Amino acid sequence: MGQSPSTLLQIALLVLFVLPGVTYQFLRERWRGPVPGERDLGERVLRAVAASVVLDTLYLIAAGPQLVRFARHAGPAGRESVAQQPRSAGLLGLVLFIVVPAAAAGGVTWWQRRRRPARYRSTPTAWDHLFLRSGPCFVRMRLRDGAWVGGWYGSRSYATSYPQAPEIYLESAWLMKPDGSFVRPVRGSAGIHIRAADTDVLELLSPPAAAPPDIPPAAVPAARTTEEPG
């Protein structure tokens, strides 16, 4: 095991090597949205380190002499430069660790969205897109054995989002006919939990205008549908 950084200068160099990439990776994920390729923590760390290497290289190319002069002026204890120029040191840290990585993340995100408008989406999955702006509605799902289950998706319901497995909690369960038609609410129902992995079809059905959740939708209403992979 190597020795831990023992001086302020060593700590500053360690932060300079790691923090720009961490800022870049964090903002990229926030602005772009999570993607399946970055679920693994190790891969995300490698991406952050790679971004730090690129940014640090650009720092050295653009302002190498000034950065070296600042580091040498810090002295053996690494305190003089910061003590004598606290504002300059703070501004330098803000630019190197926050401003430039944020600008790089914003620029790359904008370029990808502009270059691939038809394919690039910040919403990671169709499941998230389906429930992102869904209001109260009826939901019905066909299980893999052909049976239908469904209920009312209201303010007390919940649908998971990426990277969690697609699941949904409906605050009110309904009895369903074999053809998927709604019959009536299950008496005493406190809700129903359904895993998308157990289904092959999901439909969101808009309720009749101004109707309460105990009024069934039409047998074949307009619906937003997604099919789970078999």
Short mmCIF file of C-alpha atoms in Angstrom, two decimals:
data_model
loop_
_atom_site.label_atom_id
_atom_site.label_comp_id
_atom_site.label_asym_id
_atom_site.label_seq_id
_atom_site.Cartn_x
_atom_site.Cartn_y
_atom_site.Cartn_z
CA MET A 1 0.00 0.00 0.00
CA GLY A 2 1.31 3.46 -0.86
CA GLN A 3 1.60 6.22 1.66
CA SER A 4 -1.31 8.63 2.09
CA PRO A 5 -0.77 12.22 0.87
CA SER A 6 1.17 14.01 3.61
CA THR A 7 1.17 17.58 2.34
CA LEU A 8 -1.39 20.01 1.06
CA LEU A 9 0.35 20.05 -2.32
CA GLN A 10 0.07 16.27 -2.70
CA ILE A 11 -3.61 16.40 -1.78
CA ALA A 12 -4.17 19.24 -4.27
CA LEU A 13 -2.48 17.22 -7.03
CA LEU A 14 -4.62 14.18 -6.18
CA VAL A 15 -7.78 16.30 -6.30
CA LEU A 16 -6.65 17.85 -9.60
CA PHE A 17 -6.25 14.37 -11.06
CA VAL A 18 -9.65 13.05 -9.91
CA LEU A 19 -12.18 15.83 -9.30
CA PRO A 20 -12.54 17.29 -12.83
CA GLY A 21 -13.60 13.89 -14.18
CA VAL A 22 -15.98 13.30 -11.28
CA THR A 23 -17.68 16.65 -11.95
CA TYR A 24 -17.85 15.91 -15.67
CA GLN A 25 -19.30 12.42 -15.20
CA PHE A 26 -21.86 13.56 -12.61
CA LEU A 27 -23.18 16.39 -14.79
CA ARG A 28 -23.22 14.20 -17.90
CA GLU A 29 -25.43 11.69 -16.11
CA ARG A 30 -27.71 14.43 -14.79
CA TRP A 31 -28.18 16.18 -18.13
CA ARG A 32 -28.20 13.16 -20.39
CA GLY A 33 -29.92 10.70 -18.07
CA PRO A 34 -28.66 7.25 -17.00
CA VAL A 35 -27.84 4.70 -19.67
CA PRO A 36 -27.55 0.90 -19.39
CA GLY A 37 -23.84 0.99 -20.22
CA GLU A 38 -23.06 2.91 -17.02
CA ARG A 39 -24.86 0.81 -14.44
CA ASP A 40 -21.57 -0.70 -13.28
CA LEU A 41 -19.78 1.47 -10.70
CA GLY A 42 -16.36 0.40 -11.94
CA GLU A 43 -17.12 1.58 -15.46
CA ARG A 44 -18.37 4.92 -14.18
CA VAL A 45 -15.16 5.38 -12.16
CA LEU A 46 -13.05 4.55 -15.21
CA ARG A 47 -15.00 7.08 -17.28
CA ALA A 48 -14.45 9.73 -14.61
CA VAL A 49 -10.70 8.99 -14.45
CA ALA A 50 -10.45 9.06 -18.26
CA ALA A 51 -12.23 12.42 -18.33
CA SER A 52 -9.84 13.74 -15.67
CA VAL A 53 -6.83 12.64 -17.73
CA VAL A 54 -8.19 14.42 -20.81
CA LEU A 55 -9.06 17.60 -18.91
CA ASP A 56 -5.75 17.67 -17.03
CA THR A 57 -3.88 17.25 -20.31
CA LEU A 58 -5.79 20.19 -21.77
CA TYR A 59 -5.00 22.23 -18.64
CA LEU A 60 -1.28 21.56 -19.10
CA ILE A 61 -1.41 22.44 -22.80
CA ALA A 62 -3.36 25.65 -22.24
CA ALA A 63 -1.83 26.89 -18.98
CA GLY A 64 1.00 24.52 -18.06
CA PRO A 65 3.66 27.12 -17.13
CA GLN A 66 1.26 29.08 -14.94
CA LEU A 67 0.09 25.96 -13.11
CA VAL A 68 3.67 24.76 -12.55
CA ARG A 69 4.69 28.19 -11.30
CA PHE A 70 1.76 28.21 -8.87
CA ALA A 71 2.66 24.72 -7.61
CA ARG A 72 6.33 25.60 -7.12
CA HIS A 73 5.42 28.78 -5.28
CA ALA A 74 3.44 26.68 -2.81
CA GLY A 75 6.68 25.58 -1.19
CA PRO A 76 7.46 22.36 0.74
CA ALA A 77 4.54 22.74 3.11
CA GLY A 78 2.11 23.67 0.35
CA ARG A 79 0.57 26.57 2.29
CA GLU A 80 2.28 29.80 1.27
CA SER A 81 0.60 30.27 -2.10
CA VAL A 82 -2.90 29.64 -0.80
CA ALA A 83 -2.31 31.86 2.24
CA GLN A 84 -0.93 34.71 0.14
CA GLN A 85 -3.45 34.45 -2.68
CA PRO A 86 -6.65 32.86 -1.29
CA ARG A 87 -8.90 34.47 -3.88
CA SER A 88 -6.70 33.46 -6.78
CA ALA A 89 -6.43 29.91 -5.44
CA GLY A 90 -10.19 29.68 -4.96
CA LEU A 91 -10.88 31.06 -8.44
CA LEU A 92 -8.37 28.63 -9.94
CA GLY A 93 -9.99 25.69 -8.16
CA LEU A 94 -13.48 26.81 -9.25
CA VAL A 95 -12.41 27.06 -12.89
CA LEU A 96 -10.41 23.80 -12.99
CA PHE A 97 -12.73 21.62 -10.92
CA ILE A 98 -16.22 22.98 -11.73
CA VAL A 99 -16.50 25.47 -14.59
CA VAL A 100 -14.43 23.73 -17.26
CA PRO A 101 -15.76 20.17 -16.53
CA ALA A 102 -19.33 21.55 -16.49
CA ALA A 103 -18.79 23.31 -19.80
CA ALA A 104 -17.32 20.13 -21.29
CA ALA A 105 -20.24 18.02 -20.06
CA GLY A 106 -22.77 20.53 -21.39
CA GLY A 107 -21.00 20.77 -24.73
CA VAL A 108 -20.78 17.02 -25.25
CA THR A 109 -24.44 16.54 -24.24
CA TRP A 110 -25.58 19.30 -26.62
CA TRP A 111 -23.48 17.89 -29.47
CA GLN A 112 -24.85 14.36 -29.03
CA ARG A 113 -28.45 15.58 -28.93
CA ARG A 114 -27.92 17.71 -32.02
CA ARG A 115 -26.07 14.98 -33.91
CA ARG A 116 -28.52 12.17 -33.09
CA PRO A 117 -31.92 13.82 -32.49
CA ALA A 118 -33.91 10.76 -33.59
CA ARG A 119 -32.13 8.25 -31.38
CA TYR A 120 -30.79 10.23 -28.46
CA ARG A 121 -33.10 10.54 -25.50
CA SER A 122 -32.45 11.51 -21.89
CA THR A 123 -35.16 9.05 -20.79
CA PRO A 124 -33.35 5.70 -20.52
CA THR A 125 -36.21 3.24 -21.19
CA ALA A 126 -39.66 3.08 -22.76
CA TRP A 127 -41.05 2.24 -19.31
CA ASP A 128 -39.75 5.55 -17.90
CA HIS A 129 -41.03 7.45 -20.92
CA LEU A 130 -44.48 5.88 -20.52
CA PHE A 131 -44.91 6.96 -16.89
CA LEU A 132 -42.87 10.18 -16.97
CA ARG A 133 -45.87 12.44 -17.64
CA SER A 134 -48.73 10.03 -17.02
CA GLY A 135 -51.64 11.40 -15.06
CA PRO A 136 -54.25 9.30 -13.27
CA CYS A 137 -55.43 6.51 -15.55
CA PHE A 138 -56.47 2.89 -15.73
CA VAL A 139 -53.72 0.34 -16.28
CA ARG A 140 -54.09 -3.18 -17.53
CA MET A 141 -51.36 -5.76 -18.07
CA ARG A 142 -51.50 -9.15 -19.73
CA LEU A 143 -49.55 -11.80 -17.88
CA ARG A 144 -47.46 -14.31 -19.76
CA ASP A 145 -50.08 -17.00 -19.17
CA GLY A 146 -52.69 -14.84 -20.96
CA ALA A 147 -54.57 -13.60 -17.88
CA TRP A 148 -55.27 -9.87 -17.48
CA VAL A 149 -54.64 -7.83 -14.33
CA GLY A 150 -55.25 -4.14 -13.86
CA GLY A 151 -56.39 -1.29 -11.69
CA TRP A 152 -56.32 2.43 -11.07
CA TYR A 153 -53.03 4.38 -11.28
CA GLY A 154 -53.59 7.45 -9.12
CA SER A 155 -51.75 9.77 -6.78
CA ARG A 156 -50.98 6.95 -4.31
CA SER A 157 -49.68 4.61 -7.02
CA TYR A 158 -46.04 4.22 -7.98
CA ALA A 159 -43.99 3.05 -10.96
CA THR A 160 -40.30 2.33 -10.58
CA SER A 161 -37.71 4.05 -12.76
CA TYR A 162 -34.35 3.08 -14.23
CA PRO A 163 -32.06 1.51 -13.06
CA GLN A 164 -34.58 -0.35 -10.87
CA ALA A 165 -36.47 -3.26 -12.40
CA PRO A 166 -39.78 -2.16 -14.02
CA GLU A 167 -42.54 -2.66 -11.45
CA ILE A 168 -45.78 -0.89 -10.69
CA TYR A 169 -48.03 -0.49 -7.66
CA LEU A 170 -51.67 0.30 -8.43
CA GLU A 171 -53.60 1.77 -5.53
CA SER A 172 -56.80 -0.05 -6.51
CA ALA A 173 -57.08 -3.52 -8.10
CA TRP A 174 -59.90 -4.40 -10.50
CA LEU A 175 -61.58 -7.63 -11.54
CA MET A 176 -60.87 -8.28 -15.20
CA LYS A 177 -62.65 -10.27 -17.91
CA PRO A 178 -60.70 -12.77 -20.03
CA ASP A 179 -60.65 -10.24 -22.89
CA GLY A 180 -59.06 -7.55 -20.70
CA SER A 181 -62.23 -5.57 -19.99
CA PHE A 182 -62.63 -3.96 -16.58
CA VAL A 183 -65.50 -5.25 -14.43
CA ARG A 184 -65.40 -3.47 -11.08
CA PRO A 185 -62.96 -2.60 -8.29
CA VAL A 186 -61.97 -5.44 -5.98
CA ARG A 187 -63.80 -4.90 -2.69
CA GLY A 188 -61.43 -3.98 0.11
CA SER A 189 -58.46 -3.71 -2.27
CA ALA A 190 -55.44 -1.93 -0.83
CA GLY A 191 -53.63 -2.05 -4.13
CA ILE A 192 -51.80 -4.50 -6.37
CA HIS A 193 -48.11 -4.92 -7.20
CA ILE A 194 -47.13 -6.13 -10.68
CA ARG A 195 -43.71 -6.89 -12.13
CA ALA A 196 -43.22 -6.02 -15.78
CA ALA A 197 -41.08 -9.16 -16.14
CA ASP A 198 -44.23 -11.25 -15.57
CA THR A 199 -46.17 -9.51 -18.37
CA ASP A 200 -45.98 -9.12 -22.13
CA VAL A 201 -48.39 -6.21 -22.72
CA LEU A 202 -49.04 -3.03 -20.75
CA GLU A 203 -51.76 -0.48 -21.55
CA LEU A 204 -52.57 2.91 -20.05
CA LEU A 205 -56.22 3.81 -20.60
CA SER A 206 -57.50 7.35 -20.17
CA PRO A 207 -60.60 7.44 -17.92
CA PRO A 208 -63.84 9.11 -19.05
CA ALA A 209 -63.70 12.87 -18.58
CA ALA A 210 -64.24 13.92 -14.95
CA ALA A 211 -65.04 10.34 -14.00
CA PRO A 212 -63.99 8.93 -10.61
CA PRO A 213 -61.69 5.88 -10.52
CA ASP A 214 -64.62 3.50 -9.90
CA ILE A 215 -66.03 4.06 -13.40
CA PRO A 216 -64.58 1.50 -15.83
CA PRO A 217 -63.16 2.65 -19.16
CA ALA A 218 -64.63 1.50 -22.45
CA ALA A 219 -63.91 -2.07 -23.45
CA VAL A 220 -61.55 -1.01 -26.24
CA PRO A 221 -60.50 2.62 -25.51
CA ALA A 222 -57.59 4.52 -26.96
CA ALA A 223 -54.55 3.43 -25.01
CA ARG A 224 -50.83 3.88 -24.77
CA THR A 225 -49.27 0.49 -25.07
CA THR A 226 -45.88 -1.05 -24.57
CA GLU A 227 -44.91 -4.67 -25.09
CA GLU A 228 -42.38 -6.30 -22.85
CA PRO A 229 -39.76 -8.46 -24.60
CA GLY A 230 -40.61 -12.10 -24.60
#
